[in-house]
Short mmCIF file of C-alpha atoms in Angstrom, two decimals:
data_model
loop_
_atom_site.label_atom_id
_atom_site.label_comp_id
_atom_site.label_asym_id
_atom_site.label_seq_id
_atom_site.Cartn_x
_atom_site.Cartn_y
_atom_site.Cartn_z
CA MET A 1 7.56 3.11 6.37
CA SER A 2 10.77 1.31 5.31
CA ALA A 3 11.89 -2.03 6.68
CA ALA A 4 12.69 -1.72 10.35
CA ALA A 5 15.73 -3.21 11.97
CA GLY A 6 13.59 -5.81 13.72
CA GLY A 7 12.12 -7.30 10.54
CA PHE A 8 10.51 -6.81 7.16
CA PRO A 9 6.92 -6.33 6.01
CA SER A 10 5.11 -9.64 5.68
CA TRP A 11 4.51 -8.87 1.99
CA VAL A 12 5.13 -6.07 -0.49
CA LEU A 13 3.73 -4.50 -3.64
CA LEU A 14 6.71 -4.43 -6.00
CA GLU A 15 7.26 -1.75 -8.60
CA ARG A 16 7.52 -3.25 -12.09
CA TYR A 17 10.03 -0.64 -13.21
CA LEU A 18 13.67 -1.65 -12.83
CA PHE A 19 15.95 0.83 -11.07
CA ARG A 20 19.42 0.40 -12.52
CA ARG A 21 22.43 1.51 -10.51
CA ASP A 22 25.34 0.50 -12.74
CA ASP A 23 27.74 2.74 -10.86
CA ARG A 24 28.58 0.63 -7.83
CA ASP A 25 28.75 3.74 -5.61
CA SER A 26 25.09 4.53 -6.41
CA PHE A 27 23.87 0.99 -5.72
CA PRO A 28 21.82 1.09 -2.49
CA ASP A 29 23.47 -0.29 0.62
CA GLU A 30 22.00 -2.90 2.96
CA SER A 31 20.24 -0.32 5.11
CA GLU A 32 18.25 0.95 2.10
CA ALA A 33 17.76 -2.37 0.27
CA PRO A 34 18.29 -5.20 2.75
CA ILE A 35 17.27 -8.23 0.63
CA ARG A 36 20.09 -8.82 -1.86
CA ALA A 37 21.67 -11.39 -4.17
CA SER A 38 24.44 -11.66 -6.76
CA ALA A 39 25.13 -14.02 -9.63
CA THR A 40 27.09 -14.48 -12.86
CA THR A 41 25.54 -14.74 -16.31
CA SER A 42 26.38 -17.57 -18.69
CA TRP A 43 28.48 -15.08 -20.66
CA GLY A 44 30.59 -14.32 -17.59
CA THR A 45 29.24 -10.97 -16.36
CA ASP A 46 28.63 -10.43 -12.65
CA PHE A 47 25.45 -8.64 -11.61
CA SER A 48 23.53 -7.88 -8.42
CA ILE A 49 19.95 -7.20 -7.36
CA ALA A 50 18.53 -5.64 -4.19
CA PHE A 51 15.01 -5.03 -2.87
CA SER A 52 13.93 -2.03 -0.85
CA VAL A 53 10.87 -3.17 1.08
CA VAL A 54 8.12 -0.99 2.54
CA GLU A 55 4.72 -1.70 4.03
CA PRO A 56 1.87 -1.65 1.48
CA PRO A 57 0.25 0.43 0.16
CA ARG A 58 3.68 2.06 -0.28
CA ILE A 59 5.49 0.59 -3.26
CA SER A 60 8.72 -1.40 -2.97
CA ARG A 61 11.52 -1.29 -5.52
CA LEU A 62 13.91 -3.64 -7.28
CA TYR A 63 17.42 -2.29 -7.90
CA ALA A 64 19.98 -3.86 -10.20
CA HIS A 65 23.70 -3.42 -10.83
CA LEU A 66 24.15 -4.40 -14.52
CA PRO A 67 27.58 -3.13 -15.53
CA PRO A 68 28.70 -2.67 -19.15
CA PRO A 69 29.93 -4.11 -21.42
CA GLY A 70 28.13 -7.28 -20.37
CA PHE A 71 24.80 -5.46 -20.37
CA PRO A 72 23.41 -2.85 -22.79
CA HIS A 73 22.95 0.80 -21.97
CA PRO A 74 19.73 1.49 -20.00
CA ASP A 75 18.29 3.55 -22.87
CA LYS A 76 18.47 0.57 -25.23
CA GLU A 77 16.96 -2.40 -23.43
CA LEU A 78 15.59 -3.78 -20.17
CA PRO A 79 17.91 -6.75 -19.68
CA LEU A 80 16.54 -7.90 -16.32
CA TYR A 81 12.89 -8.48 -15.50
CA MET A 82 11.11 -10.12 -12.58
CA LEU A 83 8.54 -12.47 -14.13
CA ALA A 84 6.88 -14.21 -11.18
CA THR A 85 7.05 -14.93 -7.48
CA HIS A 86 5.73 -17.60 -5.12
CA ARG A 87 6.39 -17.89 -1.41
CA HIS A 88 10.18 -17.51 -0.87
CA LEU A 89 11.07 -17.75 -4.58
CA ALA A 90 11.10 -15.39 -7.56
CA LEU A 91 11.71 -15.97 -11.27
CA PHE A 92 13.86 -13.57 -13.31
CA ASN A 93 14.96 -13.41 -16.88
CA VAL A 94 18.35 -11.92 -17.61
CA SER A 95 19.14 -11.24 -21.23
CA SER A 96 21.13 -9.17 -23.67
CA SER A 97 21.10 -8.59 -27.42
CA GLU A 98 24.75 -7.61 -27.45
CA ILE A 99 26.43 -10.92 -26.67
CA GLY A 100 26.03 -12.94 -29.88
CA VAL A 101 23.39 -14.90 -31.74
CA GLN A 102 23.49 -18.35 -30.16
CA ASN A 103 20.49 -19.67 -28.23
CA LEU A 104 18.29 -16.83 -29.44
CA ASN A 105 14.84 -16.44 -27.97
CA PHE A 106 12.08 -13.94 -28.60
CA TYR A 107 11.53 -11.82 -25.52
CA ARG A 108 8.49 -9.62 -25.03
CA LEU A 109 7.87 -7.52 -21.95
CA PRO A 110 4.56 -8.33 -20.29
CA PHE A 111 1.88 -5.65 -20.53
CA THR A 112 3.53 -3.85 -23.47
CA SER A 113 2.60 -3.32 -27.06
CA PRO A 114 3.13 -6.36 -29.34
CA SER A 115 5.29 -4.12 -31.52
CA LEU A 116 7.89 -3.88 -28.74
CA VAL A 117 9.53 -7.19 -29.60
CA ALA A 118 13.29 -7.79 -29.80
CA VAL A 119 15.47 -10.84 -30.26
CA TRP A 120 17.43 -11.41 -27.06
CA VAL A 121 19.48 -14.09 -25.46
CA LEU A 122 17.29 -15.14 -22.53
CA HIS A 123 18.33 -16.95 -19.36
CA LEU A 124 16.14 -17.72 -16.37
CA PHE A 125 17.30 -17.30 -12.78
CA ILE A 126 15.60 -18.41 -9.57
CA PHE A 127 15.91 -16.11 -6.56
CA ARG A 128 15.55 -17.74 -3.13
CA ALA A 129 15.22 -15.50 -0.09
CA ASP A 130 17.61 -16.51 2.68
CA ASP A 131 15.71 -16.37 5.96
CA LYS A 132 18.90 -16.32 8.05
CA ASN A 133 20.88 -13.82 5.99
CA PRO A 134 18.62 -11.87 3.58
CA SER A 135 21.53 -9.77 2.33
CA SER A 136 23.12 -12.94 0.90
CA SER A 137 20.10 -14.55 -0.73
CA LEU A 138 20.56 -17.04 -3.54
CA LEU A 139 20.28 -16.33 -7.28
CA LYS A 140 20.79 -19.41 -9.47
CA LEU A 141 20.67 -20.01 -13.21
CA LEU A 142 18.07 -22.55 -14.32
CA PRO A 143 18.98 -25.29 -16.81
CA THR A 144 18.65 -24.12 -20.41
CA CYS A 145 15.53 -25.15 -22.28
CA THR A 146 16.53 -27.01 -25.44
CA GLU A 147 13.05 -28.25 -26.35
CA PRO A 148 12.23 -27.50 -30.01
CA GLU A 149 9.30 -25.43 -31.15
CA ILE A 150 5.79 -26.81 -31.48
CA ASP A 151 4.71 -27.34 -35.07
CA TYR A 152 1.17 -25.94 -35.19
CA SER A 153 0.88 -26.69 -38.90
CA ARG A 154 0.18 -30.35 -38.11
CA GLY A 155 -3.55 -30.64 -37.66
CA ASP A 156 -3.85 -33.66 -35.39
CA GLU A 157 -4.11 -34.09 -31.64
CA ARG A 158 -0.56 -35.20 -31.01
CA LEU A 159 2.24 -32.90 -29.97
CA ARG A 160 4.43 -32.25 -32.99
CA LEU A 161 7.86 -30.67 -32.59
CA HIS A 162 10.10 -29.11 -35.21
CA ARG A 163 13.01 -31.49 -35.82
CA GLN A 164 16.00 -30.35 -37.85
CA PRO A 165 19.01 -31.95 -39.49
CA SER A 166 22.19 -31.61 -37.45
CA ASN A 167 23.72 -29.17 -39.94
CA ALA A 168 20.73 -26.80 -39.91
CA THR A 169 20.88 -23.31 -38.45
CA PRO A 170 19.79 -23.55 -34.79
CA ARG A 171 16.20 -22.49 -34.20
CA ARG A 172 15.20 -20.43 -31.22
CA PRO A 173 14.01 -22.29 -28.10
CA ARG A 174 10.26 -22.17 -27.60
CA LEU A 175 10.00 -20.33 -24.26
CA MET A 176 8.09 -17.05 -24.28
CA SER A 177 8.74 -15.04 -21.12
CA TYR A 178 5.28 -13.45 -20.95
CA SER A 179 3.72 -16.93 -20.54
CA LEU A 180 6.08 -18.30 -17.85
CA GLY A 181 4.83 -19.05 -14.35
CA LEU A 182 6.47 -20.15 -11.09
CA TRP A 183 5.07 -22.57 -8.48
CA CYS A 184 6.62 -23.77 -5.23
CA GLY A 185 5.18 -26.80 -3.44
CA GLY A 186 4.86 -27.38 0.27
CA GLU A 187 5.95 -25.60 3.42
CA ASP A 188 9.48 -26.96 3.28
CA LYS A 189 11.95 -24.96 1.21
CA GLY A 190 13.42 -28.24 0.00
CA GLU A 191 10.16 -29.06 -1.81
CA GLU A 192 10.08 -28.99 -5.57
CA LEU A 193 9.54 -25.94 -7.72
CA VAL A 194 7.98 -25.78 -11.15
CA VAL A 195 8.62 -23.28 -13.94
CA ALA A 196 6.16 -23.69 -16.79
CA GLU A 197 5.06 -22.08 -20.02
CA LEU A 198 1.55 -22.68 -21.33
CA THR A 199 0.11 -21.82 -24.72
CA VAL A 200 -3.41 -22.61 -25.92
CA SER A 201 -4.18 -24.27 -29.23
CA THR A 202 -7.54 -25.26 -30.65
CA LEU A 203 -8.53 -27.81 -33.28
CA ASN A 204 -10.80 -26.18 -35.82
CA LEU A 205 -13.26 -27.68 -38.26
CA GLY A 206 -14.21 -24.90 -40.63
CA ARG A 207 -15.32 -22.01 -38.41
CA LEU A 208 -16.04 -24.26 -35.43
CA CYS A 209 -13.61 -25.14 -32.63
CA THR A 210 -13.90 -28.83 -31.80
CA LYS A 211 -11.17 -29.34 -29.19
CA ALA A 212 -8.78 -27.27 -27.07
CA PHE A 213 -5.33 -28.17 -25.81
CA ALA A 214 -2.68 -26.68 -23.56
CA ASP A 215 0.84 -27.02 -24.89
CA ILE A 216 3.11 -27.02 -21.86
CA CYS A 217 6.88 -26.68 -21.54
CA LEU A 218 7.78 -27.48 -17.94
CA LEU A 219 10.81 -27.73 -15.67
CA ARG A 220 10.37 -29.58 -12.37
CA SER A 221 13.31 -28.94 -10.08
CA SER A 222 14.44 -28.66 -6.46
CA PHE A 223 17.40 -27.25 -4.59
CA THR A 224 20.19 -29.60 -3.56
CA GLY A 225 22.11 -27.31 -1.27
CA ASP A 226 22.45 -24.22 -3.43
CA GLN A 227 22.23 -26.07 -6.77
CA LEU A 228 19.28 -26.55 -9.10
CA GLY A 229 18.71 -29.61 -11.25
CA GLY A 230 15.95 -30.86 -13.49
CA LYS A 231 15.26 -31.07 -17.21
CA TRP A 232 12.72 -29.33 -19.42
CA GLY A 233 10.00 -31.37 -21.05
CA THR A 234 7.03 -30.72 -23.33
CA MET A 235 3.55 -32.17 -23.43
CA ARG A 236 0.12 -31.52 -24.92
CA VAL A 237 -2.77 -31.77 -22.45
CA PRO A 238 -6.49 -31.61 -23.35
CA ILE A 239 -8.41 -28.84 -21.59
CA LEU A 240 -11.22 -30.44 -19.60
CA SER A 241 -14.92 -29.51 -19.38
CA THR A 242 -15.08 -27.34 -22.46
CA ASP A 243 -18.47 -26.63 -24.04
CA ASN A 244 -19.00 -24.63 -27.23
CA ASP A 245 -18.80 -21.26 -25.46
CA ASP A 246 -15.60 -22.31 -23.67
CA LEU A 247 -14.02 -23.33 -26.97
CA TRP A 248 -15.00 -20.03 -28.54
CA LYS A 249 -13.24 -18.17 -25.73
CA LEU A 250 -10.17 -20.42 -25.74
CA SER A 251 -9.66 -19.93 -29.47
CA ARG A 252 -9.00 -16.24 -28.70
CA TRP A 253 -6.83 -16.81 -25.64
CA GLN A 254 -4.22 -14.18 -24.68
CA THR A 255 -2.34 -14.64 -21.41
CA GLY A 256 -2.27 -11.50 -19.29
CA ALA A 257 -1.07 -12.89 -15.94
CA ILE A 258 0.04 -16.11 -14.24
CA VAL A 259 -0.77 -16.70 -10.56
CA PRO A 260 0.11 -19.70 -8.31
CA PHE A 261 -2.84 -20.94 -6.23
CA GLN A 262 -2.86 -24.07 -4.05
CA ARG A 263 -1.81 -26.94 -6.34
CA TRP A 264 -2.40 -24.96 -9.53
CA LEU A 265 -0.63 -22.50 -11.74
CA CYS A 266 -3.35 -20.24 -13.13
CA TRP A 267 -2.99 -18.70 -16.57
CA ILE A 268 -5.33 -15.71 -16.84
CA ASP A 269 -6.93 -13.98 -19.78
CA TYR A 270 -8.89 -11.08 -18.30
CA GLN A 271 -11.26 -11.06 -21.27
CA GLN A 272 -11.99 -14.78 -20.90
CA GLY A 273 -11.24 -16.55 -17.64
CA ILE A 274 -8.68 -18.76 -15.90
CA LEU A 275 -6.91 -21.95 -16.93
CA PHE A 276 -6.12 -24.04 -13.84
CA CYS A 277 -3.08 -26.28 -14.42
CA ASP A 278 -2.48 -28.84 -11.65
CA VAL A 279 1.32 -28.77 -11.59
CA SER A 280 1.50 -30.87 -8.41
CA SER A 281 0.77 -33.90 -10.61
CA LYS A 282 3.44 -35.47 -12.80
CA VAL A 283 0.92 -35.35 -15.65
CA PRO A 284 -0.86 -31.99 -15.29
CA THR A 285 -4.60 -31.63 -15.81
CA ILE A 286 -6.11 -28.43 -17.20
CA SER A 287 -9.56 -26.98 -16.52
CA PHE A 288 -11.17 -23.69 -17.57
CA LEU A 289 -13.36 -21.30 -15.56
CA TRP A 290 -15.02 -18.18 -16.91
CA PHE A 291 -14.86 -14.94 -14.99
CA PRO A 292 -18.19 -13.86 -13.47
CA LEU A 293 -20.25 -11.81 -15.90
CA ASP A 294 -21.08 -8.21 -15.19
CA LYS A 295 -24.70 -7.63 -14.25
CA SER A 296 -24.79 -4.18 -15.85
CA PRO A 297 -26.14 -4.31 -19.46
CA ALA A 298 -23.88 -1.37 -20.33
CA CYS A 299 -20.82 -3.56 -19.69
CA THR A 300 -21.76 -6.53 -21.84
CA SER A 301 -22.03 -7.42 -25.48
CA THR A 302 -25.19 -9.07 -26.76
CA SER A 303 -24.13 -9.55 -30.36
CA PRO A 304 -25.87 -12.57 -31.90
CA LEU A 305 -22.48 -13.67 -33.21
CA THR A 306 -20.79 -13.94 -29.82
CA PRO A 307 -21.67 -15.03 -26.29
CA THR A 308 -22.30 -12.33 -23.70
CA TYR A 309 -19.02 -11.20 -22.23
CA LYS A 310 -17.48 -8.35 -20.29
CA ALA A 311 -16.57 -5.82 -22.94
CA THR A 312 -14.27 -3.72 -20.73
CA CYS A 313 -12.61 -6.45 -18.66
CA ASN A 314 -8.91 -6.54 -19.49
CA ILE A 315 -5.58 -6.35 -17.74
CA PHE A 316 -6.18 -2.68 -16.86
CA TYR A 317 -9.37 -3.37 -14.93
CA GLY A 318 -9.19 -6.97 -13.72
CA GLY A 319 -7.05 -8.33 -10.90
CA VAL A 320 -6.65 -11.85 -9.51
CA SER A 321 -5.04 -12.07 -6.06
CA VAL A 322 -4.23 -14.98 -3.76
CA VAL A 323 -4.57 -14.45 0.02
CA ASP A 324 -4.80 -16.42 3.28
CA HIS A 325 -1.37 -18.05 2.82
CA GLY A 326 -2.28 -19.20 -0.67
CA ARG A 327 -5.63 -20.76 0.25
CA LEU A 328 -8.10 -18.22 -1.23
CA LEU A 329 -8.34 -16.70 -4.69
CA LYS A 330 -10.00 -13.30 -5.18
CA PHE A 331 -11.07 -11.51 -8.36
CA VAL A 332 -11.68 -7.74 -8.47
CA HIS A 333 -13.09 -6.07 -11.56
CA VAL A 334 -13.56 -2.39 -12.43
CA ALA A 335 -16.39 -2.09 -14.98
CA ARG A 336 -16.68 1.18 -16.90
CA ASN A 337 -19.98 2.00 -18.57
CA ASP A 338 -18.52 4.41 -21.14
CA GLY A 339 -16.81 1.75 -23.28
CA LEU A 340 -13.38 3.44 -23.05
CA ILE A 341 -10.17 1.77 -21.93
CA TYR A 342 -7.11 3.93 -21.23
CA GLU A 343 -8.75 7.36 -21.04
CA ALA A 344 -10.51 9.58 -18.56
CA LEU A 345 -14.15 8.78 -17.81
CA LYS A 346 -16.63 10.43 -20.13
CA PRO A 347 -18.66 13.21 -18.47
CA GLY A 348 -21.53 11.62 -16.59
CA ALA A 349 -20.10 8.13 -16.88
CA ASP A 350 -19.85 5.77 -13.94
CA LEU A 351 -17.92 2.66 -13.00
CA THR A 352 -18.60 -0.24 -10.68
CA ILE A 353 -16.05 -2.21 -8.65
CA THR A 354 -17.00 -5.81 -7.90
CA TYR A 355 -15.16 -8.22 -5.61
CA HIS A 356 -15.50 -12.03 -5.87
CA THR A 357 -14.13 -15.09 -4.07
CA LEU A 358 -13.56 -18.46 -5.74
CA VAL A 359 -15.43 -21.19 -3.85
CA LEU A 360 -14.04 -24.71 -4.22
CA GLY A 361 -16.39 -27.65 -3.87
CA ASP A 362 -16.03 -31.37 -4.42
CA GLY A 363 -14.63 -31.15 -7.94
CA SER A 364 -16.40 -27.83 -8.61
CA MET A 365 -15.48 -24.14 -8.74
CA GLU A 366 -17.79 -21.14 -8.66
CA TRP A 367 -17.62 -17.42 -7.94
CA LYS A 368 -19.22 -15.80 -4.89
CA ASP A 369 -20.09 -12.09 -4.93
CA ASP A 370 -18.66 -10.35 -1.87
CA TYR A 371 -18.73 -6.58 -2.37
CA THR A 372 -19.89 -4.00 -4.91
CA ILE A 373 -19.04 -0.27 -4.94
CA THR A 374 -20.01 2.39 -7.47
CA TYR A 375 -17.86 5.36 -8.33
CA ASP A 376 -20.59 7.70 -7.08
CA GLU A 377 -20.10 6.21 -3.61
CA LEU A 378 -16.40 7.17 -3.71
CA ARG A 379 -16.41 10.58 -5.42
CA GLY A 380 -17.07 12.51 -2.24
CA GLN A 381 -14.02 10.89 -0.61
CA LEU A 382 -11.57 11.66 -3.45
CA THR A 383 -9.95 15.02 -4.16
CA ARG A 384 -9.09 14.10 -7.76
CA ASP A 385 -11.05 12.75 -10.72
CA GLY A 386 -9.35 9.65 -12.06
CA VAL A 387 -9.82 6.00 -12.94
CA PRO A 388 -8.88 3.12 -10.59
CA MET A 389 -6.91 0.40 -12.41
CA PHE A 390 -4.84 -2.71 -11.69
CA PRO A 391 -6.62 -3.87 -8.50
CA ARG A 392 -4.59 -5.85 -5.95
CA VAL A 393 -6.16 -7.37 -2.83
CA ASP A 394 -4.24 -6.77 0.40
CA ILE A 395 -2.77 -10.13 1.45
CA ASP A 396 -3.00 -9.44 5.19
CA ARG A 397 -6.35 -7.60 5.09
CA PRO A 398 -8.37 -9.08 2.22
CA HIS A 399 -11.24 -6.60 2.59
CA VAL A 400 -8.85 -3.85 1.38
CA VAL A 401 -8.02 -3.43 -2.32
CA HIS A 402 -5.15 -1.30 -3.66
CA PHE A 403 -5.45 0.41 -7.06
CA LEU A 404 -3.26 2.49 -9.33
CA TYR A 405 -5.48 5.56 -9.67
CA ILE A 406 -4.71 7.46 -12.88
CA GLU A 407 -5.59 11.10 -13.37
CA PHE A 408 -5.51 11.98 -17.08
CA ILE A 409 -4.35 15.59 -17.48
CA CYS A 410 -3.42 17.21 -20.82
CA GLY A 411 -2.09 13.96 -22.26
CA PHE A 412 0.16 13.20 -19.30
CA GLU A 413 -0.82 11.35 -16.17
CA LYS A 414 -0.65 11.76 -12.47
CA MET A 415 -0.73 8.39 -10.76
CA TRP A 416 -1.90 7.78 -7.23
CA VAL A 417 -2.17 4.71 -5.04
CA LEU A 418 -5.76 4.35 -3.87
CA SER A 419 -6.70 1.89 -1.11
CA ILE A 420 -10.39 1.10 -0.59
CA ASP A 421 -11.98 -0.78 2.27
CA MET A 422 -14.55 -2.76 0.28
CA ARG A 423 -16.40 -3.80 3.42
CA THR A 424 -17.15 -0.26 4.60
CA LYS A 425 -17.01 1.42 1.14
CA THR A 426 -14.48 3.97 2.37
CA VAL A 427 -11.19 5.30 1.03
CA GLU A 428 -8.54 4.14 3.46
CA SER A 429 -5.56 5.95 1.90
CA PHE A 430 -4.74 8.03 -1.16
CA TYR A 431 -1.26 9.31 -2.02
CA LEU A 432 0.62 10.61 -5.05
CA TYR A 433 2.79 7.89 -6.53
CA MET A 434 4.11 9.54 -9.70
CA ASP A 435 3.62 12.77 -11.62
CA VAL A 436 4.82 12.24 -15.19
CA ASN A 437 4.89 15.99 -15.77
CA VAL A 438 7.63 16.34 -13.15
CA TYR A 439 9.80 13.87 -15.00
CA LEU A 440 9.32 15.75 -18.27
CA LYS A 441 10.67 19.04 -16.90
CA MET A 442 14.19 19.99 -17.99
CA ASP A 443 16.80 22.24 -16.44
CA ASP A 444 18.71 24.99 -18.25
CA ASN A 445 21.05 22.37 -19.79
CA ALA A 446 18.15 20.32 -21.22
CA ARG A 447 18.62 17.59 -18.65
CA PRO A 448 15.83 16.00 -16.60
CA GLN A 449 15.43 17.80 -13.29
CA MET A 450 14.90 14.52 -11.48
CA ASP A 451 18.04 12.62 -10.47
CA ASP A 452 16.06 9.38 -10.62
CA ALA A 453 15.41 8.96 -14.36
CA ASP A 454 14.29 5.30 -14.19
CA PHE A 455 10.60 6.16 -14.26
CA MET A 456 10.96 8.31 -17.35
CA ARG A 457 13.08 5.70 -19.13
CA SER A 458 10.56 2.97 -18.38
CA ILE A 459 7.66 5.15 -19.51
CA CYS A 460 9.38 5.75 -22.84
CA MET A 461 9.91 1.99 -23.33
CA SER A 462 6.44 0.96 -22.18
CA PRO A 463 3.38 2.84 -23.48
CA THR A 464 1.16 2.11 -20.47
CA PRO A 465 1.73 1.45 -16.75
CA SER A 466 2.09 -2.08 -15.39
CA PRO A 467 0.37 -3.62 -12.37
CA PHE A 468 2.28 -3.93 -9.13
CA LEU A 469 3.56 -7.43 -8.33
CA PRO A 470 2.60 -8.84 -4.89
CA CYS A 471 5.54 -10.64 -3.27
CA GLU A 472 5.57 -12.68 -0.07
CA PHE A 473 9.25 -13.61 0.20
CA PRO A 474 9.92 -10.80 2.73
CA ARG A 475 7.58 -12.74 5.06
CA PHE A 476 10.15 -15.54 5.35
CA CYS A 477 12.95 -13.12 6.18
CA TYR A 478 10.65 -11.36 8.63
CA LEU A 479 9.75 -14.59 10.44
CA SER A 480 13.41 -15.55 10.73
CA ARG A 481 14.34 -12.17 12.23
CA LYS A 482 11.32 -12.24 14.52
CA ARG A 483 12.34 -15.65 15.87
CA LYS A 484 15.89 -14.40 16.36
CA ASN A 485 14.66 -11.35 18.30
CA MET A 486 12.54 -13.57 20.56
CA GLU A 487 15.45 -15.84 21.52
#
């Protein structure tokens, strides 16, 4: 069901693919995509974005008008990407490799192969949903980060930065888009926002890790009218409460997601755990929490060289979600017992879905087991054999989890959206989301039969699917329209 005239869904699951409509006539109008914003890049090109919003588990879309020559052809690059969202805000990068070589930054799409790396000019924009007029929401360029790179070749505990003579060739700024998170404080839209990048470094003595640090590049800002201020800064913060096993995990850290939760920004490595960074404090503190271990011996490694860990937990099968207006953090994990990752289940193999809640105590954190479902309990309710991936907890109904359910057929996938009521162990809904085979079909002139080629283009540029992004900013527009209708 699309957004009704009386209001919007309270939250949405956003498609990660970008739907470009560079011909202004094909750009969706307000009735199709009612939440909209426009801006101008630093190189002087106007562009627009628009969101079509539908009730989950249906998937919402982001459209963009990125006209040439200021932006590259859609087959070459993805010049606009939504990195993060929190409350009424969203963080975008807007970039192009065709506008010169100044202020270069390495840009890597999240959830893609490390080989898909290009040098792009990268600029960060903050989107702010306008609760009174969603079709004229705000899109503002953040101050440029001019902080130099960290020098990891210096083996002491202090933060070392590359410094250069004034006549040297400019180095790239240090921001990496796949490690950027967004946090908005307080109920008031005038409260501060934080954009931060975090990378992990460890101090090694021979083969042993002795200390772990978080190197943070952070912008603390707030809106003054429709303007953003603030200045980027860098710091090195020790990671608290790390024992030998923690250090072993942190030395292999790879960020797979960033989630805002209460006063923290949470950097997540689905093979390790969560780094909680208290960004509400002027000097952030960092703590580390492991994910709960699987109880099934088939899903763990017992090598004498490494601690026991979840062998199949990764970004495909783990999902951290924040519900209850940001007050509760949930972790859902799909554990396969066949040892495979992005393939169909082996014949006779099984999988187990576990659901956990983070319990906060007086200075403590621990996981509570809520629900467990095996694949055998679901098979009789499903008409297709596939693998549930990318779990997302329903924000309004936390006992329901939405999955991208992938059916592997002859090398090409059919993808479904599967919604499971974890409390009753029942399939609530199941619908076809995308059939890649349809997009591969050509007409007599060797052209794709589908008018909407964005899916196929994104599939070619990204080797695997990406998880849907939960967004709550439609809730603010919805509340405003609801109040207006009640007056």
